[in-house]
mmCIF file of C-alpha atoms and ligand atoms in Angstrom:
data_model
loop_
_atom_site.group_PDB
_atom_site.id
_atom_site.type_symbol
_atom_site.label_atom_id
_atom_site.label_comp_id
_atom_site.label_asym_id
_atom_site.label_seq_id
_atom_site.Cartn_x
_atom_site.Cartn_y
_atom_site.Cartn_z
ATOM 1 C CA ALA A 1 -0.255 -0.021 0.207
ATOM 2 C CA LYS A 2 2.353 2.219 -1.274
ATOM 3 C CA HIS A 3 1.204 5.559 -2.939
ATOM 4 C CA GLY A 4 4.146 7.869 -2.742
ATOM 5 C CA GLY A 5 5.090 10.601 -1.354
ATOM 6 C CA LYS A 6 5.481 10.345 2.779
ATOM 7 C CA SER A 7 1.919 8.972 2.581
ATOM 8 C CA HIS A 8 2.746 4.998 2.499
ATOM 9 C CA TYR A 9 4.678 5.265 6.175
ATOM 10 C CA LEU A 10 1.000 5.492 7.468
ATOM 11 C CA TYR A 11 0.200 1.926 6.727
ATOM 12 C CA TYR A 12 -0.257 -0.829 7.480
ATOM 13 C CA ASP A 13 3.118 -3.195 6.425
ATOM 14 C CA PRO A 14 2.530 -6.090 7.593
ATOM 15 C CA ALA A 15 6.484 -7.268 6.327
ATOM 16 C CA MET A 16 7.940 -4.110 8.055
ATOM 17 C CA ASP A 17 5.675 -5.500 11.040
ATOM 18 C CA ALA A 18 7.210 -9.580 11.258
ATOM 19 C CA ALA A 19 10.606 -8.493 10.632
ATOM 20 C CA GLY A 20 10.256 -6.214 13.717
ATOM 21 C CA VAL A 21 8.682 -8.417 15.336
ATOM 22 C CA GLU A 22 11.998 -10.897 14.883
ATOM 23 C CA ARG A 23 14.415 -8.058 15.537
ATOM 24 C CA LEU A 24 12.660 -7.152 19.225
ATOM 25 C CA GLN A 25 13.147 -10.926 19.658
ATOM 26 C CA LEU A 26 16.260 -11.433 18.694
ATOM 27 C CA GLU A 27 17.620 -8.122 20.795
ATOM 28 C CA THR A 28 15.699 -9.930 24.098
ATOM 29 C CA ASP A 29 17.189 -12.979 23.495
ATOM 30 C CA LEU A 30 20.295 -10.681 22.696
ATOM 31 C CA ARG A 31 20.700 -10.007 25.936
ATOM 32 C CA LYS A 32 19.875 -13.056 27.565
ATOM 33 C CA ALA A 33 22.179 -15.167 25.878
ATOM 34 C CA VAL A 34 25.021 -12.614 27.434
ATOM 35 C CA GLU A 35 24.278 -13.505 30.681
ATOM 36 C CA GLY A 36 23.193 -16.612 30.829
ATOM 37 C CA GLY A 37 25.858 -18.185 28.635
ATOM 38 C CA GLN A 38 24.906 -18.728 25.197
ATOM 39 C CA LEU A 39 27.783 -17.779 23.977
ATOM 40 C CA GLN A 40 30.849 -19.765 22.797
ATOM 41 C CA PHE A 41 33.900 -19.591 20.680
ATOM 42 C CA HIS A 42 35.466 -20.939 17.703
ATOM 43 C CA TYR A 43 39.008 -21.578 17.097
ATOM 44 C CA GLN A 44 40.752 -21.412 13.748
ATOM 45 C CA PRO A 45 44.591 -22.523 13.444
ATOM 46 C CA GLN A 46 47.087 -20.569 12.641
ATOM 47 C CA VAL A 47 50.125 -22.413 10.904
ATOM 48 C CA ASP A 48 53.594 -21.442 10.961
ATOM 49 C CA THR A 49 54.338 -23.161 7.214
ATOM 50 C CA ARG A 50 57.874 -23.444 7.716
ATOM 51 C CA SER A 51 57.905 -25.677 10.774
ATOM 52 C CA GLY A 52 54.513 -26.981 10.384
ATOM 53 C CA THR A 53 52.871 -25.965 13.524
ATOM 54 C CA VAL A 54 49.703 -24.361 14.615
ATOM 55 C CA VAL A 55 51.275 -21.245 16.479
ATOM 56 C CA GLY A 56 47.882 -19.604 17.233
ATOM 57 C CA VAL A 57 44.264 -19.191 17.233
ATOM 58 C CA GLU A 58 41.862 -17.226 16.110
ATOM 59 C CA ALA A 59 38.732 -16.780 18.745
ATOM 60 C CA LEU A 60 35.788 -17.126 16.436
ATOM 61 C CA LEU A 61 32.561 -15.586 18.553
ATOM 62 C CA ARG A 62 29.640 -18.211 18.011
ATOM 63 C CA TRP A 63 26.081 -17.467 19.512
ATOM 64 C CA GLN A 64 23.989 -21.164 20.504
ATOM 65 C CA HIS A 65 21.135 -20.411 20.438
ATOM 66 C CA PRO A 66 18.771 -22.656 22.269
ATOM 67 C CA GLU A 67 16.329 -22.160 19.266
ATOM 68 C CA ARG A 68 17.621 -21.704 16.183
ATOM 69 C CA GLY A 69 20.759 -23.363 17.280
ATOM 70 C CA LEU A 70 24.230 -22.078 16.118
ATOM 71 C CA ILE A 71 24.484 -18.081 14.661
ATOM 72 C CA PRO A 72 27.266 -17.129 13.313
ATOM 73 C CA PRO A 73 28.812 -13.153 14.134
ATOM 74 C CA ASP A 74 27.513 -11.256 11.081
ATOM 75 C CA LEU A 75 24.040 -12.052 12.516
ATOM 76 C CA PHE A 76 24.360 -10.600 15.311
ATOM 77 C CA VAL A 77 27.306 -8.814 16.766
ATOM 78 C CA PRO A 78 26.512 -5.221 14.939
ATOM 79 C CA LEU A 79 23.250 -6.598 16.570
ATOM 80 C CA ALA A 80 25.420 -6.104 19.600
ATOM 81 C CA GLU A 81 26.935 -3.061 18.492
ATOM 82 C CA GLU A 82 23.748 -1.281 18.282
ATOM 83 C CA LEU A 83 22.429 -2.313 21.190
ATOM 84 C CA GLY A 84 25.391 -1.477 23.357
ATOM 85 C CA LEU A 85 27.091 -4.419 24.736
ATOM 86 C CA ILE A 86 29.851 -4.744 23.216
ATOM 87 C CA PRO A 87 31.548 -3.681 26.017
ATOM 88 C CA GLU A 88 30.465 -6.912 28.069
ATOM 89 C CA ILE A 89 30.229 -9.525 25.419
ATOM 90 C CA GLY A 90 33.828 -8.445 24.848
ATOM 91 C CA ASN A 91 35.280 -8.709 28.395
ATOM 92 C CA TRP A 92 33.212 -11.633 28.181
ATOM 93 C CA GLY A 93 35.971 -12.945 24.964
ATOM 94 C CA LEU A 94 38.572 -12.441 26.851
ATOM 95 C CA GLN A 95 38.194 -13.755 30.328
ATOM 96 C CA GLN A 96 36.905 -17.026 27.986
ATOM 97 C CA ALA A 97 39.899 -16.944 25.564
ATOM 98 C CA CYS A 98 41.785 -16.719 28.678
ATOM 99 C CA ARG A 99 40.604 -18.949 30.393
ATOM 100 C CA ASP A 100 41.017 -21.576 27.564
ATOM 101 C CA LEU A 101 44.151 -21.222 26.173
ATOM 102 C CA ALA A 102 45.082 -21.480 30.100
ATOM 103 C CA GLY A 103 43.058 -24.728 29.866
ATOM 104 C CA LEU A 104 45.235 -26.396 26.671
ATOM 105 C CA HIS A 105 48.110 -25.244 28.739
ATOM 106 C CA ARG A 106 47.673 -27.410 31.648
ATOM 107 C CA GLU A 107 46.771 -30.262 29.813
ATOM 108 C CA GLY A 108 50.317 -30.227 27.713
ATOM 109 C CA PHE A 109 49.015 -28.578 24.840
ATOM 110 C CA ALA A 110 51.723 -25.918 23.444
ATOM 111 C CA LEU A 111 50.229 -23.746 22.770
ATOM 112 C CA PRO A 112 51.593 -19.707 21.915
ATOM 113 C CA LYS A 113 48.716 -17.386 21.405
ATOM 114 C CA VAL A 114 45.159 -16.684 20.809
ATOM 115 C CA ALA A 115 43.446 -13.936 18.604
ATOM 116 C CA VAL A 116 41.094 -12.451 20.059
ATOM 117 C CA ASN A 117 38.405 -9.594 18.242
ATOM 118 C CA VAL A 118 38.380 -6.318 18.997
ATOM 119 C CA SER A 119 35.327 -4.028 18.393
ATOM 120 C CA ALA A 120 35.862 -0.605 17.789
ATOM 121 C CA LEU A 121 33.261 -0.016 20.428
ATOM 122 C CA GLN A 122 34.986 -1.305 22.995
ATOM 123 C CA PHE A 123 37.539 0.841 23.357
ATOM 124 C CA GLY A 124 36.224 2.989 26.516
ATOM 125 C CA PRO A 125 38.766 4.149 28.992
ATOM 126 C CA GLU A 126 38.756 0.224 30.587
ATOM 127 C CA PHE A 127 39.868 -1.672 28.344
ATOM 128 C CA GLY A 128 42.949 -1.460 28.968
ATOM 129 C CA GLU A 129 42.159 -2.677 32.882
ATOM 130 C CA GLN A 130 40.261 -5.835 31.396
ATOM 131 C CA VAL A 131 42.847 -7.241 29.333
ATOM 132 C CA LYS A 132 45.084 -6.817 31.601
ATOM 133 C CA ARG A 133 42.730 -8.500 34.169
ATOM 134 C CA ALA A 134 41.911 -11.151 31.462
ATOM 135 C CA LEU A 135 45.687 -12.162 31.847
ATOM 136 C CA GLU A 136 45.662 -12.258 35.154
ATOM 137 C CA ASP A 137 42.812 -13.800 35.916
ATOM 138 C CA SER A 138 44.369 -16.541 33.867
ATOM 139 C CA GLY A 139 47.789 -16.345 34.348
ATOM 140 C CA LEU A 140 48.353 -16.125 30.847
ATOM 141 C CA PRO A 141 51.337 -14.225 30.499
ATOM 142 C CA PRO A 142 51.118 -11.519 27.743
ATOM 143 C CA ARG A 143 52.757 -12.186 24.419
ATOM 144 C CA ALA A 144 50.157 -15.423 24.678
ATOM 145 C CA LEU A 145 47.189 -13.273 24.132
ATOM 146 C CA SER A 146 46.756 -11.171 20.325
ATOM 147 C CA LEU A 147 43.908 -8.004 19.647
ATOM 148 C CA GLU A 148 42.888 -8.060 16.719
ATOM 149 C CA VAL A 149 41.700 -4.265 15.990
ATOM 150 C CA THR A 150 39.901 -2.767 12.589
ATOM 151 C CA GLU A 151 40.592 -0.353 10.512
ATOM 152 C CA GLY A 152 37.966 1.723 12.705
ATOM 153 C CA ILE A 153 39.574 1.599 15.374
ATOM 154 C CA ALA A 154 42.760 2.819 13.427
ATOM 155 C CA MET A 155 39.981 5.742 12.514
ATOM 156 C CA ASP A 156 40.378 6.489 15.605
ATOM 157 C CA ASN A 157 43.065 8.832 16.085
ATOM 158 C CA SER A 158 41.757 9.094 20.005
ATOM 159 C CA GLU A 159 45.023 9.633 23.211
ATOM 160 C CA LEU A 160 43.067 7.550 24.319
ATOM 161 C CA THR A 161 43.048 4.389 22.083
ATOM 162 C CA LEU A 162 47.101 5.021 21.015
ATOM 163 C CA HIS A 163 48.172 5.701 25.222
ATOM 164 C CA THR A 164 45.866 1.738 25.328
ATOM 165 C CA LEU A 165 47.557 0.168 23.403
ATOM 166 C CA ASP A 166 51.176 1.392 23.704
ATOM 167 C CA GLU A 167 50.324 0.461 27.089
ATOM 168 C CA LEU A 168 49.949 -2.980 25.859
ATOM 169 C CA GLN A 169 51.836 -3.440 23.314
ATOM 170 C CA SER A 170 55.299 -2.504 25.755
ATOM 171 C CA GLN A 171 53.597 -4.852 28.411
ATOM 172 C CA GLY A 172 53.931 -8.101 25.429
ATOM 173 C CA VAL A 173 50.686 -8.241 24.113
ATOM 174 C CA ARG A 174 50.517 -8.270 20.477
ATOM 175 C CA LEU A 175 48.873 -5.853 18.231
ATOM 176 C CA SER A 176 46.895 -7.315 14.643
ATOM 177 C CA ILE A 177 45.384 -5.535 12.266
ATOM 178 C CA ASP A 178 42.608 -7.065 10.973
ATOM 179 C CA ASP A 179 40.720 -6.252 7.436
ATOM 180 C CA PHE A 180 43.682 -4.388 6.664
ATOM 181 C CA GLY A 181 42.175 -2.050 3.178
ATOM 182 C CA THR A 182 38.791 -3.036 3.321
ATOM 183 C CA GLY A 183 37.428 0.297 4.773
ATOM 184 C CA TYR A 184 39.107 3.930 4.977
ATOM 185 C CA SER A 185 42.776 3.890 6.605
ATOM 186 C CA SER A 186 45.401 4.931 5.460
ATOM 187 C CA LEU A 187 48.970 4.364 5.806
ATOM 188 C CA SER A 188 49.749 7.382 7.822
ATOM 189 C CA TYR A 189 47.344 6.328 9.709
ATOM 190 C CA LEU A 190 49.058 2.867 9.910
ATOM 191 C CA SER A 191 52.669 4.079 10.410
ATOM 192 C CA ARG A 192 51.659 5.500 14.334
ATOM 193 C CA PHE A 193 50.137 2.332 15.385
ATOM 194 C CA PRO A 194 51.532 -0.052 17.223
ATOM 195 C CA LEU A 195 51.181 -3.204 15.771
ATOM 196 C CA ASP A 196 52.851 -6.012 15.983
ATOM 197 C CA GLU A 197 51.078 -8.168 12.846
ATOM 198 C CA LEU A 198 48.991 -7.950 9.823
ATOM 199 C CA LYS A 199 46.575 -10.034 8.559
ATOM 200 C CA ILE A 200 45.641 -9.731 4.796
ATOM 201 C CA ASP A 201 41.973 -10.693 4.816
ATOM 202 C CA ARG A 202 39.983 -13.103 2.804
ATOM 203 C CA SER A 203 38.857 -10.893 0.338
ATOM 204 C CA PHE A 204 42.128 -10.280 -1.344
ATOM 205 C CA VAL A 205 42.960 -13.749 -1.195
ATOM 206 C CA THR A 206 40.082 -14.988 -3.207
ATOM 207 C CA GLY A 207 40.896 -15.331 -6.245
ATOM 208 C CA VAL A 208 44.302 -14.445 -5.791
ATOM 209 C CA GLU A 209 45.603 -17.561 -8.307
ATOM 210 C CA SER A 210 42.683 -17.157 -10.584
ATOM 211 C CA SER A 211 43.631 -13.377 -10.565
ATOM 212 C CA GLU A 212 46.656 -11.451 -11.328
ATOM 213 C CA GLN A 213 44.625 -7.889 -10.211
ATOM 214 C CA GLN A 214 44.356 -10.325 -6.661
ATOM 215 C CA ALA A 215 47.347 -11.571 -6.670
ATOM 216 C CA SER A 216 49.087 -7.893 -7.065
ATOM 217 C CA LEU A 217 47.072 -7.144 -4.465
ATOM 218 C CA VAL A 218 48.093 -9.088 -2.161
ATOM 219 C CA SER A 219 51.734 -9.060 -3.411
ATOM 220 C CA ALA A 220 51.800 -4.643 -2.698
ATOM 221 C CA ILE A 221 50.180 -6.024 0.638
ATOM 222 C CA ILE A 222 52.965 -7.680 1.716
ATOM 223 C CA ALA A 223 55.538 -6.186 0.468
ATOM 224 C CA MET A 224 53.654 -3.113 2.758
ATOM 225 C CA GLY A 225 53.790 -4.833 5.459
ATOM 226 C CA ARG A 226 57.588 -6.232 5.320
ATOM 227 C CA SER A 227 58.802 -2.131 5.346
ATOM 228 C CA LEU A 228 56.598 -1.374 8.195
ATOM 229 C CA GLN A 229 58.105 -4.886 9.542
ATOM 230 C CA LEU A 230 54.970 -6.984 10.567
ATOM 231 C CA GLU A 231 54.094 -9.985 11.162
ATOM 232 C CA LEU A 232 51.990 -11.054 8.210
ATOM 233 C CA VAL A 233 48.789 -13.871 8.985
ATOM 234 C CA ALA A 234 46.912 -15.036 6.008
ATOM 235 C CA GLU A 235 43.126 -15.448 5.970
ATOM 236 C CA GLY A 236 40.228 -17.315 4.051
ATOM 237 C CA VAL A 237 42.752 -19.254 2.791
ATOM 238 C CA GLU A 238 40.950 -22.226 1.164
ATOM 239 C CA THR A 239 43.518 -24.324 -1.731
ATOM 240 C CA ALA A 240 46.416 -24.795 -2.558
ATOM 241 C CA GLU A 241 47.601 -22.626 -4.894
ATOM 242 C CA GLN A 242 46.527 -19.735 -2.485
ATOM 243 C CA TYR A 243 48.840 -21.245 0.106
ATOM 244 C CA HIS A 244 51.064 -21.824 -2.836
ATOM 245 C CA TYR A 245 51.276 -18.049 -4.185
ATOM 246 C CA LEU A 246 50.888 -16.429 -0.479
ATOM 247 C CA THR A 247 54.262 -18.301 0.716
ATOM 248 C CA ARG A 248 56.155 -18.397 -2.872
ATOM 249 C CA ASN A 249 55.598 -14.205 -1.606
ATOM 250 C CA GLY A 250 56.023 -13.958 2.215
ATOM 251 C CA ALA A 251 53.880 -14.426 3.999
ATOM 252 C CA ARG A 252 53.950 -17.354 6.227
ATOM 253 C CA VAL A 253 51.570 -17.972 8.438
ATOM 254 C CA ILE A 254 48.178 -19.061 7.154
ATOM 255 C CA GLN A 255 45.238 -19.312 8.706
ATOM 256 C CA GLY A 256 42.426 -20.796 6.753
ATOM 257 C CA TYR A 257 39.755 -24.011 5.768
ATOM 258 C CA LEU A 258 42.751 -25.190 4.021
ATOM 259 C CA PHE A 259 43.726 -26.857 7.165
ATOM 260 C CA SER A 260 40.931 -26.191 9.252
ATOM 261 C CA LYS A 261 37.632 -23.922 10.163
ATOM 262 C CA PRO A 262 37.021 -22.606 13.452
ATOM 263 C CA VAL A 263 36.868 -25.691 16.498
ATOM 264 C CA VAL A 264 35.142 -26.470 19.457
ATOM 265 C CA VAL A 265 37.734 -26.911 21.921
ATOM 266 C CA ASP A 266 37.848 -30.499 22.090
ATOM 267 C CA GLU A 267 37.939 -30.568 18.557
ATOM 268 C CA LEU A 268 41.397 -28.529 18.463
ATOM 269 C CA LYS A 269 42.561 -30.189 21.594
ATOM 270 C CA ALA A 270 42.694 -33.010 18.867
ATOM 271 C CA LEU A 271 43.907 -31.267 15.508
ATOM 272 C CA LEU A 272 46.667 -30.397 17.761
ATOM 273 C CA GLY A 273 47.235 -33.888 18.897
ATOM 274 C CA ARG A 274 47.578 -34.532 15.472
ATOM 275 C CA GLY A 275 50.887 -32.722 15.199
ATOM 276 C CA HIS A 276 52.452 -31.548 12.385
ATOM 277 C CA PHE A 277 51.008 -28.965 9.303
ATOM 278 C CA ALA A 278 52.045 -28.090 6.047
HETATM 279 P P1 C2E B 301 37.048 -11.595 10.924
HETATM 280 O O1 C2E B 301 37.948 -11.504 11.974
HETATM 281 O O2 C2E B 301 37.632 -11.181 9.438
HETATM 282 O O3 C2E B 301 37.451 -13.339 11.075
HETATM 283 C C1 C2E B 301 37.383 -14.225 10.348
HETATM 284 C C2 C2E B 301 36.046 -15.123 9.362
HETATM 285 O O4 C2E B 301 36.519 -16.041 7.974
HETATM 286 C C3 C2E B 301 35.885 -16.002 10.820
HETATM 287 O O5 C2E B 301 34.799 -15.922 9.877
HETATM 288 C C4 C2E B 301 36.441 -17.587 9.639
HETATM 289 O O6 C2E B 301 35.478 -18.216 10.050
HETATM 290 C C5 C2E B 301 36.282 -17.168 7.923
HETATM 291 N N1 C2E B 301 37.337 -17.943 7.492
HETATM 292 C C6 C2E B 301 37.883 -18.283 7.971
HETATM 293 N N2 C2E B 301 39.032 -19.271 6.819
HETATM 294 C C7 C2E B 301 38.130 -18.908 6.028
HETATM 295 C C8 C2E B 301 37.960 -19.613 4.798
HETATM 296 O O7 C2E B 301 39.149 -20.314 4.494
HETATM 297 N N3 C2E B 301 37.476 -20.079 4.145
HETATM 298 C C9 C2E B 301 36.065 -19.012 4.889
HETATM 299 N N4 C2E B 301 34.843 -18.750 4.359
HETATM 300 N N5 C2E B 301 35.831 -17.811 5.519
HETATM 301 C C10 C2E B 301 36.981 -18.648 6.192
HETATM 302 P P2 C2E B 301 33.288 -15.473 11.465
HETATM 303 O O8 C2E B 301 33.839 -16.485 12.306
HETATM 304 O O9 C2E B 301 31.688 -15.700 10.823
HETATM 305 O O10 C2E B 301 33.545 -14.156 11.869
HETATM 306 C C11 C2E B 301 32.528 -13.209 11.263
HETATM 307 C C12 C2E B 301 33.366 -12.254 11.439
HETATM 308 O O11 C2E B 301 32.744 -11.781 12.763
HETATM 309 C C13 C2E B 301 34.990 -12.166 11.794
HETATM 310 O O12 C2E B 301 35.503 -11.697 10.667
HETATM 311 C C14 C2E B 301 34.810 -10.930 12.509
HETATM 312 O O13 C2E B 301 34.914 -8.932 12.093
HETATM 313 C C15 C2E B 301 34.083 -10.866 13.032
HETATM 314 N N6 C2E B 301 33.999 -11.811 15.470
HETATM 315 C C16 C2E B 301 34.093 -12.676 15.534
HETATM 316 N N7 C2E B 301 34.179 -13.172 16.904
HETATM 317 C C17 C2E B 301 34.228 -12.189 16.680
HETATM 318 C C18 C2E B 301 34.289 -11.228 19.008
HETATM 319 O O14 C2E B 301 34.818 -12.461 19.569
HETATM 320 N N8 C2E B 301 33.846 -10.174 19.172
HETATM 321 C C19 C2E B 301 34.023 -9.185 17.591
HETATM 322 N N9 C2E B 301 33.965 -8.156 17.964
HETATM 323 N N10 C2E B 301 33.402 -9.924 16.412
HETATM 324 C C20 C2E B 301 34.031 -10.770 15.980
HETATM 325 CA CA1 CA B 302 39.278 -11.145 12.728
HETATM 326 CA CA1 CA B 303 39.417 -10.871 8.250
HETATM 327 CA CA1 CA B 304 36.042 -8.445 9.694
#
């Protein structure tokens, strides 16, 4: 029932309504999920292609919904950001990831580090303290934690953010730039930031074997990462061709379905127990 102009807002739109109800339900559910322990991490190995060993895992958020099953982060992280739930979820995530890695260490698994994704909205004044507390509570050394920050954070030039990142890095926490090249950040922003690692985004890795343009883009990113003396991790690697292109061009650490999808802790143990990759 749309007659042009603004008048259609006055009409009853069953489709809009259903979406509205659905969203409201998801909101209510998400608030409950955070308190009710329905959020969990799946961990995806990062393999050093020279040694063939797992040098880290990335913690990837999942929502185990009682009726809808496993919900991937793209479907609820943006909603969580809108609802202001990110600080709470983020703090839970830091605690959980550190606890899980410390547990693996106690069981004798030699896994050097865990990478946790950090939303730009998490960067309040408490963030530095939350990281320190997660490390202290779990007993992990700072170098066992890597924080994956996005360009959104790099774009935020605030002194607080810079200071927090500087301080964390000087304590030994590793800082990784995620999704680089997919947003609007520039090299000059990037060079101001304390960084240890650059992740080559899946959107660049995809098609590297079939498109010359993608391939030269990736080698440019690798060259830039090297000149900034950053470690390089290529994500979303699915094929042997991609693997070979990346390693030939100097990306040593590979993350992707080629080795493993993100898995629950028990599966991760089985995987680590298997020994060498690559
Ligand atoms: P991201 O940080 O860029 O994570 C990489 C995504 O690529 C993950 O999707 C991962 O499962 C997927 N991936 C890895 N290897 C492959 C591959 O070989 N093929 C394909 N097709 N996909 C691959 P996922 O787990 O769905 O996460 C999506 C995004 O959600 C993440 O992108 C990140 O931005 C966000 N996210 C995940 N966990 C968290 C979290 O704990 N906190 C925050 N703030 N965001 C998170
Ligand atoms: Ca990430
Ligand atoms: Ca990415
Ligand atoms: Ca992303």
